[in-house]
Structure formats: structure tokens, C-alpha cells
mmCIF file of C-alpha atoms in Angstrom:
data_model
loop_
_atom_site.group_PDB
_atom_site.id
_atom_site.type_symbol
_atom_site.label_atom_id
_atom_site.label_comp_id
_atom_site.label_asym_id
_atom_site.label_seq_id
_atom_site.Cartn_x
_atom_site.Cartn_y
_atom_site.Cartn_z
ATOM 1 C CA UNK A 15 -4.497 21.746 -43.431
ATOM 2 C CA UNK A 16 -6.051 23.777 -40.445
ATOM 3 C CA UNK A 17 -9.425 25.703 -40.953
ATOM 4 C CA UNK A 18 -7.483 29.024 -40.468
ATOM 5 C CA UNK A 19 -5.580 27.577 -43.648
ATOM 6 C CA UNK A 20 -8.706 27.069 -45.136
ATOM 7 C CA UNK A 21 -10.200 30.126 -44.126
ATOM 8 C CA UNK A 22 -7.381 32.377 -45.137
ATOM 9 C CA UNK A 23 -7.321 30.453 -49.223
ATOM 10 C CA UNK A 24 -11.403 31.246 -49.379
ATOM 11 C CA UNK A 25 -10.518 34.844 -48.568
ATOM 12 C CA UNK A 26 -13.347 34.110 -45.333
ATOM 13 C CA UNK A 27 -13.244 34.444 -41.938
ATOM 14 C CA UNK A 28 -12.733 31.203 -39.531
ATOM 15 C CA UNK A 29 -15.897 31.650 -38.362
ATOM 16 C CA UNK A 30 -17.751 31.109 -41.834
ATOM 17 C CA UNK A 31 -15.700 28.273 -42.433
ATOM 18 C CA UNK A 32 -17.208 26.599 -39.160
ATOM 19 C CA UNK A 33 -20.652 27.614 -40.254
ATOM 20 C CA UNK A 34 -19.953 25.864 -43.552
ATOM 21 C CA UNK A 35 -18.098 22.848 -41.515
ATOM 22 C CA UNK A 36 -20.792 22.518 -39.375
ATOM 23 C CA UNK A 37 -23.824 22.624 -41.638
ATOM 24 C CA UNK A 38 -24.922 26.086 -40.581
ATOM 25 C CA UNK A 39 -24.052 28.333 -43.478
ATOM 26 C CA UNK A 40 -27.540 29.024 -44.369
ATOM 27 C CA UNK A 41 -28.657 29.284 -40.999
ATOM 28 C CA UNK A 42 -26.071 32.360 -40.654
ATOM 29 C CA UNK A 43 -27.030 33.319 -44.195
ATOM 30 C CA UNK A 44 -23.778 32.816 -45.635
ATOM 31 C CA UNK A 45 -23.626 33.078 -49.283
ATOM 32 C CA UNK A 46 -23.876 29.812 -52.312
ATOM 33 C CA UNK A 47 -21.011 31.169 -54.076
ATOM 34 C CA UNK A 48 -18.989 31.172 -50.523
ATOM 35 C CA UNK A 49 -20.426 28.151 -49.241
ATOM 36 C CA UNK A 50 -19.309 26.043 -52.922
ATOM 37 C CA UNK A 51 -15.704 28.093 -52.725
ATOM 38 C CA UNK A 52 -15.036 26.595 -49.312
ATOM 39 C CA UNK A 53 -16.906 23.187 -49.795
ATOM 40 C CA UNK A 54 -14.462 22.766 -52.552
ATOM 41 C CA UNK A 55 -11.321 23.626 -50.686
ATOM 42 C CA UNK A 56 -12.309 21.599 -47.324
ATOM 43 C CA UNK A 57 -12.637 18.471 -50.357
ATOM 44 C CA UNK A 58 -9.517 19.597 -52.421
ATOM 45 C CA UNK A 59 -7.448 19.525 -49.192
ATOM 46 C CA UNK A 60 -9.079 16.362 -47.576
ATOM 47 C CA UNK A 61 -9.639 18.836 -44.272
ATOM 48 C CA UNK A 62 -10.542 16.757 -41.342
ATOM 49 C CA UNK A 63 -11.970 19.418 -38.443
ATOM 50 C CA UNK A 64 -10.727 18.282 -35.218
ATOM 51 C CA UNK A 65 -13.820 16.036 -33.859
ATOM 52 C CA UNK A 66 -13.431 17.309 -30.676
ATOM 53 C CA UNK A 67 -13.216 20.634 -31.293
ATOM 54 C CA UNK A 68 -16.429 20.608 -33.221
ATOM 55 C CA UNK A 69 -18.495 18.732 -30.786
ATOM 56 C CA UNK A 70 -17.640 20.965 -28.021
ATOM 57 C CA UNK A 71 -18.937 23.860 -30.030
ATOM 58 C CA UNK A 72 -21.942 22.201 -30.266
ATOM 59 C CA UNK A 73 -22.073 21.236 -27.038
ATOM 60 C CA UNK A 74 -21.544 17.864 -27.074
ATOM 61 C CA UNK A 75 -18.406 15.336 -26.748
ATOM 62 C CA UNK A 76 -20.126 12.283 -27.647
ATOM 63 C CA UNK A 77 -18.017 10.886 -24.541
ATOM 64 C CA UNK A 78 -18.926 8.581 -21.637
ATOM 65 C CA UNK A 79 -16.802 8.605 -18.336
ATOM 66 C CA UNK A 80 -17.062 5.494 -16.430
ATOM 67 C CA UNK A 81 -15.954 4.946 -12.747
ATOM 68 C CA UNK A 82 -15.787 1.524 -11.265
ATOM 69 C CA UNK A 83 -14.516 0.329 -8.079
ATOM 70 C CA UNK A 84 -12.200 -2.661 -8.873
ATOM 71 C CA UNK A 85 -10.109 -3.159 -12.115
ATOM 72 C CA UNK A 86 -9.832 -6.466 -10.910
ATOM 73 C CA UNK A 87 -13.212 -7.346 -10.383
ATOM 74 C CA UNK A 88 -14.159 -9.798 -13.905
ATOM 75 C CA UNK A 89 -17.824 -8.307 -13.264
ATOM 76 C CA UNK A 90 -16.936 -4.666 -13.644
ATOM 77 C CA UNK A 91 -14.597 -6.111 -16.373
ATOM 78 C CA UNK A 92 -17.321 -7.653 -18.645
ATOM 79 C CA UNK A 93 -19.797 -4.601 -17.613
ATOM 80 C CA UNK A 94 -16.787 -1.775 -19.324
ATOM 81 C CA UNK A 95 -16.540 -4.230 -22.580
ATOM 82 C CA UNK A 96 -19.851 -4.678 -23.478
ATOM 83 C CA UNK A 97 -20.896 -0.852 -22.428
ATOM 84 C CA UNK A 98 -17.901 0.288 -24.761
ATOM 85 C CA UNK A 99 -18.857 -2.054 -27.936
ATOM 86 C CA UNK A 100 -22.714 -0.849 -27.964
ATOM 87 C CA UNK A 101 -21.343 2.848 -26.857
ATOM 88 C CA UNK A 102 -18.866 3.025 -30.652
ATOM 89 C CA UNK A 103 -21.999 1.468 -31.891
ATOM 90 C CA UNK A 104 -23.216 4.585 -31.817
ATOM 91 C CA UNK A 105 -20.511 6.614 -32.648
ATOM 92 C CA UNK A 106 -19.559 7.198 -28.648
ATOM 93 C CA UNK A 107 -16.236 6.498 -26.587
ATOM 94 C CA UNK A 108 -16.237 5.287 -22.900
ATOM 95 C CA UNK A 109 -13.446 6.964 -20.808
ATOM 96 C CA UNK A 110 -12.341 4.575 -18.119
ATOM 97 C CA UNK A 111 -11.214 5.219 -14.228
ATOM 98 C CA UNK A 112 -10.834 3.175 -11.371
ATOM 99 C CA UNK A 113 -11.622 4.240 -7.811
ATOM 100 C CA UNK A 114 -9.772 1.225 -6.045
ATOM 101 C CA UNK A 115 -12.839 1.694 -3.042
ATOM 102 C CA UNK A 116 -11.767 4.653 -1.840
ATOM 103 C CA UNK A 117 -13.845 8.179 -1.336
ATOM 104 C CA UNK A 118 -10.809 10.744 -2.383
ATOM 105 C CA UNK A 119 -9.879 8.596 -5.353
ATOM 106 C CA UNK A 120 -13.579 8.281 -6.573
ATOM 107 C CA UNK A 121 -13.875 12.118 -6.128
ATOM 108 C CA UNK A 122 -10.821 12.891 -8.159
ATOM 109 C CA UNK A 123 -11.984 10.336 -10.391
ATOM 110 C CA UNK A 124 -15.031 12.817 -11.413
ATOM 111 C CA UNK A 125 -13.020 15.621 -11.329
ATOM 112 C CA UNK A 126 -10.595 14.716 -14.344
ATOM 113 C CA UNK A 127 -13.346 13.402 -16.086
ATOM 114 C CA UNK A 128 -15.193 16.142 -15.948
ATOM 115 C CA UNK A 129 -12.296 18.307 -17.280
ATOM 116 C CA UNK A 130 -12.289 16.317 -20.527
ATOM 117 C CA UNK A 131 -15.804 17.130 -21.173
ATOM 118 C CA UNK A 132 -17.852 14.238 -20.529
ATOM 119 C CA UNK A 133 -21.475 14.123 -21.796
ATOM 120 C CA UNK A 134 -22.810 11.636 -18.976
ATOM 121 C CA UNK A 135 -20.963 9.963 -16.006
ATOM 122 C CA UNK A 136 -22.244 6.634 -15.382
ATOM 123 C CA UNK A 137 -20.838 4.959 -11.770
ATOM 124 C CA UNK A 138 -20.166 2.143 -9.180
ATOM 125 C CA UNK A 139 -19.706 4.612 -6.294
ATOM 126 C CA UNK A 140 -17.449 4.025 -3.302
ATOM 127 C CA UNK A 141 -18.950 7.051 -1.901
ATOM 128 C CA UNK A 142 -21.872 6.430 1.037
ATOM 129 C CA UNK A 143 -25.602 6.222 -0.176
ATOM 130 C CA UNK A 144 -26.480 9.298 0.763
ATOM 131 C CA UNK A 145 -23.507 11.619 -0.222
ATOM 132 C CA UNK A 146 -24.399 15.019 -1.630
ATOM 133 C CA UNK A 147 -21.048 15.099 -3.776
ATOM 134 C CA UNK A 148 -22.908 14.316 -7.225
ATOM 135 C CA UNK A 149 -25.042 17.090 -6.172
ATOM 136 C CA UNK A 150 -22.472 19.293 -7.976
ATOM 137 C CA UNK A 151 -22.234 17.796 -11.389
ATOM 138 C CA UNK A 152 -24.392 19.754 -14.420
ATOM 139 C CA UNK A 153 -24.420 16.203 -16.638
ATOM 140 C CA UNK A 154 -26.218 13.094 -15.844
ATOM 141 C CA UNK A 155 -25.096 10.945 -13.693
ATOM 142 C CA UNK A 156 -26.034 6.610 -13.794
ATOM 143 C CA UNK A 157 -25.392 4.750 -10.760
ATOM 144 C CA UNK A 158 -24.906 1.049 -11.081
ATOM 145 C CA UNK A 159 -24.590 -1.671 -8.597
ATOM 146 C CA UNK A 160 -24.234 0.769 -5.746
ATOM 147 C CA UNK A 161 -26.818 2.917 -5.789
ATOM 148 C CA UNK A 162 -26.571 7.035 -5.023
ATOM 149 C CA UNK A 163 -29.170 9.073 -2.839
ATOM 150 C CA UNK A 164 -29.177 11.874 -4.897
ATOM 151 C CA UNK A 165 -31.699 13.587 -6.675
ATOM 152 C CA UNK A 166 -29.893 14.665 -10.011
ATOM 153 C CA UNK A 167 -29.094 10.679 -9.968
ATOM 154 C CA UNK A 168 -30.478 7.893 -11.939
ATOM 155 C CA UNK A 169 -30.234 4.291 -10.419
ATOM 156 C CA UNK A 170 -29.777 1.255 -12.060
ATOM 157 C CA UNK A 171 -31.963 -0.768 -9.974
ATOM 158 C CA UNK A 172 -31.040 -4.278 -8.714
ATOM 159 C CA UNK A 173 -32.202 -6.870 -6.805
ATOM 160 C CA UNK A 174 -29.310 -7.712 -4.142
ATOM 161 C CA UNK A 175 -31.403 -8.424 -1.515
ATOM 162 C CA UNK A 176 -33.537 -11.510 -3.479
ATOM 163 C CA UNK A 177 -30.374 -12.583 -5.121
ATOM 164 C CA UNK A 178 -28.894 -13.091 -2.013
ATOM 165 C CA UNK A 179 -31.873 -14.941 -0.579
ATOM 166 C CA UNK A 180 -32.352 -17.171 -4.124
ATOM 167 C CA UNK A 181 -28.141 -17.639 -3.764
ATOM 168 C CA UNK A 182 -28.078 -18.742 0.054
ATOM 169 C CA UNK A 183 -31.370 -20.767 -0.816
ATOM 170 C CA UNK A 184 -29.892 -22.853 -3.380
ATOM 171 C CA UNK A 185 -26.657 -23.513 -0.801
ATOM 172 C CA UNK A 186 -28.969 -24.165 1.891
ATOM 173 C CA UNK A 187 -30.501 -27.226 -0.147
ATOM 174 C CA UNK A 188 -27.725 -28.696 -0.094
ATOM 175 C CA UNK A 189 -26.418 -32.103 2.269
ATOM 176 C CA UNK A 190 -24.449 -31.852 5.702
ATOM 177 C CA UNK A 191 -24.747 -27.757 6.324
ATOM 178 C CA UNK A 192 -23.175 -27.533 9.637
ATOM 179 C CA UNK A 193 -21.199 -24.110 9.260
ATOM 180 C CA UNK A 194 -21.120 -21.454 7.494
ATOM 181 C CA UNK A 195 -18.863 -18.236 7.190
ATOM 182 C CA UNK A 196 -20.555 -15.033 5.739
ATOM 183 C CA UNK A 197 -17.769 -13.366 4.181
ATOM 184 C CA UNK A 198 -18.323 -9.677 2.873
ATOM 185 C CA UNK A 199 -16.447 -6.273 2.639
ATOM 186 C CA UNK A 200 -17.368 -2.993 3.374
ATOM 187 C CA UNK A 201 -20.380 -3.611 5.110
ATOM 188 C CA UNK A 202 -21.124 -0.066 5.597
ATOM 189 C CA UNK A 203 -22.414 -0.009 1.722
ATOM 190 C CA UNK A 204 -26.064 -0.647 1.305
ATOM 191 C CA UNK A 205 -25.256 -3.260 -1.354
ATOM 192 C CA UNK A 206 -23.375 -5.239 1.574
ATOM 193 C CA UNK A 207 -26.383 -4.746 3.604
ATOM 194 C CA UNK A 208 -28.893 -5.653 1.188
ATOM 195 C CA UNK A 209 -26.992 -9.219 0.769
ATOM 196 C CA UNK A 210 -26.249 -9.885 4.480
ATOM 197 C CA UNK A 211 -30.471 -9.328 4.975
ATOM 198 C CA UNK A 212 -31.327 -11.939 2.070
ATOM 199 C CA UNK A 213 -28.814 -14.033 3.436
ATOM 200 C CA UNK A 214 -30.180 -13.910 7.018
ATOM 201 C CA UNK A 215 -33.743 -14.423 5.470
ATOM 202 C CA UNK A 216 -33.022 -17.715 3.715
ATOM 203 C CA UNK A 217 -31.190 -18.951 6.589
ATOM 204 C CA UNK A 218 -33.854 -17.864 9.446
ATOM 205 C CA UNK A 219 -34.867 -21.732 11.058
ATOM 206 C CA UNK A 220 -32.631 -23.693 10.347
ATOM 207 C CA UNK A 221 -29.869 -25.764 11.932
ATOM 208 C CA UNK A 222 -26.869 -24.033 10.876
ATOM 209 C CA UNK A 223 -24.246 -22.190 12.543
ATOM 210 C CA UNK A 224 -23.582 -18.649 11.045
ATOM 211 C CA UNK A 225 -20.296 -16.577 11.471
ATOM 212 C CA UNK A 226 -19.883 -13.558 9.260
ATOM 213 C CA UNK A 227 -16.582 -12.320 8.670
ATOM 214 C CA UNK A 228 -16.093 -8.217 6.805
ATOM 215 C CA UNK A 229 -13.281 -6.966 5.496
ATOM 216 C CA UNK A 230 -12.398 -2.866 4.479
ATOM 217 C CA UNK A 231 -12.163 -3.836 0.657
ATOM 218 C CA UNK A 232 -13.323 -6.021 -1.812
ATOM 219 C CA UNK A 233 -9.678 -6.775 -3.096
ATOM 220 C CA UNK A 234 -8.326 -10.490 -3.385
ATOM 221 C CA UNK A 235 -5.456 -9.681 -1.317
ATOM 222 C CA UNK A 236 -7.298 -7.602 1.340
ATOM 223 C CA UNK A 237 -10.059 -10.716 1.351
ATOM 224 C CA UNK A 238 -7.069 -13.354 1.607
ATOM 225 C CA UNK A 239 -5.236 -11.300 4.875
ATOM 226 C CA UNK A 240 -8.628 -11.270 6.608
ATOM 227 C CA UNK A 241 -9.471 -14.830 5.873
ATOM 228 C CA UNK A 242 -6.061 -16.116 6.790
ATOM 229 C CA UNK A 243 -6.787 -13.964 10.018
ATOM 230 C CA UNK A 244 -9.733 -15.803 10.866
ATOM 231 C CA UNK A 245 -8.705 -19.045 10.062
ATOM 232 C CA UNK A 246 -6.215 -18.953 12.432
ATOM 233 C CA UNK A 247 -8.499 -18.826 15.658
ATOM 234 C CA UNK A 248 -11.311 -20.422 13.615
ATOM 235 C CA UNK A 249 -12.290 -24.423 11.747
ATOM 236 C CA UNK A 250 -12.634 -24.684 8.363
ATOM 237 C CA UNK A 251 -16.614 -24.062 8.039
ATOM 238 C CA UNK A 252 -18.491 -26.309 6.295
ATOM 239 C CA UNK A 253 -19.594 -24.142 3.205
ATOM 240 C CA UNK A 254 -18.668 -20.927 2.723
ATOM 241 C CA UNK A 255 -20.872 -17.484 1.020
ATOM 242 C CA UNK A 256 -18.990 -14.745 -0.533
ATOM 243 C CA UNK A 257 -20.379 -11.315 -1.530
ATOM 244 C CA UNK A 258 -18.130 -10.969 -4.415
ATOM 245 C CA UNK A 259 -15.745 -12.867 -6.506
ATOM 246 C CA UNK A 260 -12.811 -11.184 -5.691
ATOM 247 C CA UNK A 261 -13.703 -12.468 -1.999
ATOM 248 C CA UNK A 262 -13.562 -15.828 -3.039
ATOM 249 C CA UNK A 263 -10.272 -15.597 -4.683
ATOM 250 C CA UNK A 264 -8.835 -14.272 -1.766
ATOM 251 C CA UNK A 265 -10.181 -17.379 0.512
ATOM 252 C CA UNK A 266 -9.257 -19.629 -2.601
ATOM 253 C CA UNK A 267 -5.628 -18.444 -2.453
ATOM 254 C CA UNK A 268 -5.462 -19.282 1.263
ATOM 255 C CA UNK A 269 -6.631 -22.515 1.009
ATOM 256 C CA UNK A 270 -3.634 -23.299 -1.626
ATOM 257 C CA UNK A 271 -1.148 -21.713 0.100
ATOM 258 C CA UNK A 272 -1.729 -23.445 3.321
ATOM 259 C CA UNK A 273 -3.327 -26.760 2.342
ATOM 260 C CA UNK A 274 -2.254 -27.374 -1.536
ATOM 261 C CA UNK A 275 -5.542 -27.823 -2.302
ATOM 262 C CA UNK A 276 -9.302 -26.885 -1.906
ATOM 263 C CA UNK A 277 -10.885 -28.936 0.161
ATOM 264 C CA UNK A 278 -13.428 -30.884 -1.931
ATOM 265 C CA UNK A 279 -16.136 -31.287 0.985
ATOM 266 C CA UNK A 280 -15.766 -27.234 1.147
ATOM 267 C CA UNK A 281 -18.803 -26.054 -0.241
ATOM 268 C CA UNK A 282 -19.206 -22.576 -1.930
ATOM 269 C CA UNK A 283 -21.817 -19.862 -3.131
ATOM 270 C CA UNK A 284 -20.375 -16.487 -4.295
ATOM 271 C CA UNK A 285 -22.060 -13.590 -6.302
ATOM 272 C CA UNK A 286 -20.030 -13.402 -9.492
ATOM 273 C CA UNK A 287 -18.673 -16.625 -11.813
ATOM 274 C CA UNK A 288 -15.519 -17.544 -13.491
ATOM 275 C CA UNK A 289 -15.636 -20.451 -15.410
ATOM 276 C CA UNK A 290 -12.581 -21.928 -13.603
ATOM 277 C CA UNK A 291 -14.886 -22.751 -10.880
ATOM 278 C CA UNK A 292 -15.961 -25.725 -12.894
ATOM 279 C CA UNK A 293 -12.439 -27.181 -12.926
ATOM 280 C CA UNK A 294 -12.670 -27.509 -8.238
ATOM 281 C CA UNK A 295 -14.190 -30.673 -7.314
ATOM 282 C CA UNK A 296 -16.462 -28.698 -4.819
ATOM 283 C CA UNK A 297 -19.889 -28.047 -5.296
ATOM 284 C CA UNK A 298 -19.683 -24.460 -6.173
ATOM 285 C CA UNK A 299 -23.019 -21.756 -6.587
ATOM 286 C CA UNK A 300 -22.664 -18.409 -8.580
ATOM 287 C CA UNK A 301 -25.228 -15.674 -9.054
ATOM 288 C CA UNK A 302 -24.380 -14.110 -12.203
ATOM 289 C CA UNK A 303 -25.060 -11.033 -13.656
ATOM 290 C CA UNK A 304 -26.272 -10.632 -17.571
ATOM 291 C CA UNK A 305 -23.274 -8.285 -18.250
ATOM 292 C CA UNK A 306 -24.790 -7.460 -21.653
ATOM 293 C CA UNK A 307 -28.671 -6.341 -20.653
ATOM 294 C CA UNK A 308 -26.600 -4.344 -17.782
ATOM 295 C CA UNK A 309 -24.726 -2.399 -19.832
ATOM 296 C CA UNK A 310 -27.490 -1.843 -22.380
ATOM 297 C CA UNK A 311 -30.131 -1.168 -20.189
ATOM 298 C CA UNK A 312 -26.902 2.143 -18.562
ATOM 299 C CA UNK A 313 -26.487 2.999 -22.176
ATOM 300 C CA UNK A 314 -30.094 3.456 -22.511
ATOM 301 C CA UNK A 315 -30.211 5.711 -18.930
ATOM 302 C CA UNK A 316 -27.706 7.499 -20.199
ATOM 303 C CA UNK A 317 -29.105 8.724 -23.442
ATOM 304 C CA UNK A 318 -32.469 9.059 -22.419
ATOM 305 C CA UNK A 319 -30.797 11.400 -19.490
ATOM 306 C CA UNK A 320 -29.096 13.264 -22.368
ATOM 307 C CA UNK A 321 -31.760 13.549 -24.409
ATOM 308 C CA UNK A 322 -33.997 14.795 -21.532
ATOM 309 C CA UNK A 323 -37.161 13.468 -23.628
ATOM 310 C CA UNK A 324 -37.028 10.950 -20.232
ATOM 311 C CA UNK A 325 -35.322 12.890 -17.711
ATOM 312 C CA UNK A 326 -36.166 11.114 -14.261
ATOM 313 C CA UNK A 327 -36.744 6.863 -16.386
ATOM 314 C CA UNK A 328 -35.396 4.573 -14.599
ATOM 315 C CA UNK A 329 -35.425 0.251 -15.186
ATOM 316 C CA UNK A 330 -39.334 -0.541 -12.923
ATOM 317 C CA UNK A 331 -37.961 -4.182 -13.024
ATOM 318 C CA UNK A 332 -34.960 -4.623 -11.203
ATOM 319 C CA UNK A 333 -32.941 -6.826 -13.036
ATOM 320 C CA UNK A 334 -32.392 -10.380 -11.712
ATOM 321 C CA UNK A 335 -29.172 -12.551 -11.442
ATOM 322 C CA UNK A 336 -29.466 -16.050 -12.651
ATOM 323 C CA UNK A 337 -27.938 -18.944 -10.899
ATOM 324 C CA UNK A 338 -25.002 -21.446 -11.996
ATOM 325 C CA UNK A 339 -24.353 -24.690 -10.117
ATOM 326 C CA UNK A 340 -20.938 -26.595 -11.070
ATOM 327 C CA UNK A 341 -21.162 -30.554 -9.265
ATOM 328 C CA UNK A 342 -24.471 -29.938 -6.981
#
């Protein structure tokens, strides 16, 4: 049963069966008799108005987009679940994309959501800090984990800096540091930035021998081709620091493929955690996120950006990483 259907059995006009549908027959000062004739149809019929449909006419498509950078990336991975389960919570659905790192795809990315009528776009932008691009969008707009120079932009803010230093700390304690490989991507991105300064910081004075190593993407395979790269004209360092998981898999994979193994007296620090890492014999250092306080604390950004009651409130405290040791 459509409401044209329902409109046409009432002897009404579509339009005062929305009123009624929508709770806004008195408010357009349609009539009891009419409202009870077409209350009693829409329940004889079991009519179901289309829920999007009705939301856009009021405005609203109780919709979240969400744009991350890596589908592979676990992090992002754990970040979409948990923002999804609190989001239906609430009677909201998360649309998902996937920039793979790259500006045009990140771009298009926005564009498509938009078109389906997105209340809020929340994002880990591949697109430089200070692009004007989100400039251009009329709904609110969370970044996360990369932050966006922008003024119609709310920032989840983060610590990358000071969980690099605590992270490189905690490696640094440890025996027989003699080399160390930096390995990051994109180092253009002021999140790659941000964890190559706390890095430097912890390791300013002391006896070890840096070499930092970039690659153009954060993808394992990308990581692995650089690292294999390297390794060729380079020694296995003693301990290695990744920016991101996904980096570490990469080197990981190497080390299998030409070795059959991972080198137990390897020793490794890495933003991001899999449990697997517990199964290596190395001493192994993670600085994790709390997936759960991420994603509520964008869920809260985002409807306090919809509501507008707290236009420009942001998180004063960034939020801290913890860290996991496995055999240290």
C-alpha cells in the first residue's frame, strides 16, 4: 500500500496524509474526523511510509557517512564497528567508503556520500592539513586521526606526538639498542610528522644509530616493497619503530619470505596491536588506541554538531594511547 493508495481510499489529498503520517495534522489544522479516517486506514493496511522519504522531508536522514583511509588497517576496522553499534543505538546507520590514501578518491568519496543525503560526515582525510575542499560541504564535518585545517571542521584531537615519545621511550629502555630503522609513510601528513618529532625527542642523547625509512602509502604491500628495498643495501637494525600496523606487516612479511622466520633478537614498537604479536618470540611494543571511547567520543561531535546546541565543542583532552608490551 503506497500513501497515494491511502490517500486516494480517505478521499484526501497526499499531502494530508503526510501531515497525518508525520504527526502534523493539527499543526496544518486538518480535521479529527479526517485525521481518525486515515489513522484507521494507514493501521487497517499495515502502511509502512518509506523511512527515507519521510526523513528527508523533515530534513533529516538519520545517516552517517564515514571515510577512512585503509580497509585494511584493523584500527580503522575496530573504529567503523564500534561507531556503527552505538550509531543503530540510536536509531542511525553509518555509510562506509574507503579512500585507499589517495586525494581524488577521498574527494569522490564525499561526493557520493553527499548525494545520498548524509546528516554528518565524519573522516580520516588523505587530503593535506590545510585543504580548503571541506570548505564546500553545508553538514558537519569530524576529522579523526588526521586532522583538517578548516574552519567548518571539528577535530578529534590526539596526542601523536606524546604517544610517539611514551612508545619510542618504552623501546629505548630496553637492552643492546644499537640500530634502529624509523619506518613511516606519507610523511608529508602532519600525523607522520607529529610521530617522527616524539620519536626524535625520546631518542635525543643517546647512543643509538637512527635511519628512517618513508614510504608513499601506508599499505602492507607498499610497506613490504620499500622495506625489501632497503634491506637490500642495508643490515638488519637492531629494533625496529613503525608508524602503523600495516607497516609492520609489510616488514613482517619480508622477514618470512626471505629468512623463514622473525628474527627473535629483532626488537619492535609499532602504533597499533594485533594480538598475534604475542605468538613472535620478540619483544614487541604497541600503542593502542581505545577504539570504543574513539568512536563515542565522534558520535558525540557529531550530534552535538547536528544539534548545533555545541556548534564549535571539541574533546580539551586529547585522548591518550595506552601501551602493550608482549616478552619485555
Amino acid at each position: 500500500m503506497k500513501l497515494d493508495e491511502i490517500a486516494k481510499l480517505a478521499g484526501v489529498s497526499c499531502t494530508t496524509v503526510s501531515y497525518v503520517v508525520n504527526g502534523k495534522a493539527k499543526q496544518y489544522r486538518v480535521s479529527d474526523s479526517t485525521i481518525k479516517k486515515v489513522e484507521a486506514l494507514i493501521k487497517q493496511y499495515d502502511f509502512k511510509p518509506n523511512a527515507m522519504a519521510a526523513s528527508l522531508r523533515v530534513g533529516k536522514s538519520k545517516t552517517i557517512g564515514l571515510i577512512i583511509p585503509d580497509f585494511e588497517n584493523i584500527s580503522y576496522a575496530k573504529i567503523a564497528n564500534n561507531l556503527e553499534n552505538h550509531l543503530r543505538e540510536i536509531g542511525y546507520q553509518l555509510l562506509i567508503s574507503c579512500s585507499n590514501d589517495k586525494v581524488k578518491n577521498e574527494e569522490d568519496c564525499v561526493k557520493h556520500l553527499l548525494q545520498r543525503q548524509i546528516d554528518a560526515l565524519v573522516v580520516s582525510s588523505a587530503l593535506p592539513y590545510n585543504t580548503d575542499f571541506y570548505q564546500h560541504t553545508n553538514i558537519p564535518v569530524i576529522g579523526f586521526d588526521r586532522q583538517i585545517l578548516s574552519p567548518n571542521v571539528v577535530n578529534l584531537l590526539t596526542d601523536d606526538e606524546g604517544d610517539a615519545y611514551r612508545l619510542s621511550h618504552e623501546l629505548f629502555k630496553q637492552a643492546k639498542q644499537q640500530r634502529i630503522l624509523f619506518f613511516g609513510a606519507l610523511p608529508e601528513l602532519p600525523i607522520s610528522q607529529a610521530r617522527e618529532k616524539g620519536f626524535r625527542q625520546a631518542l635525543g642523547g643517546k647512543n643509538i644509530a637512527a635511519t628512517y625509512l618513508y614510504t608513499d602509502n601506508f599499505h602492507k604491500n607498499h610497506a613490504a616493497t620499500a622495506f625489501s628495498r632497503w634491506l637490500d643495501q642495508n643490515e638488519l637494525p637492531t629494533s625496529i619503530f613503525t608508524t602503523s600496523f600495516t607497516l609492520l606487516e609489510g616488514v613482517l612479511l619480508v622477514l618470512l619470505q626471505r629468512q623463514g622466520h622473525i628474527p627473535p633478537q629483532l626488537m619492535i614498537a609499532t602504533f597499533g596491536h594485533f594480538e598475534m604479536l604475542e605468538l613472535l618470540e620478540n619483544a614487541v611494543i604497541c600503542s593502542v588506541q581505545d577504539y570504543d571511547k574513539i568512536s563515542r567520543s565522534l558520535l558525540n561531535l557529531a550530534l552535538n554538531a547536528l544539534s548545533k546546541k555545541h556548534k564549535n565543542t571539541v574533546n580539551t583532552t586529547p585522548l591518550m594511547r595506552k601501551i602493550v608490551k608482549y616478552h619485555c
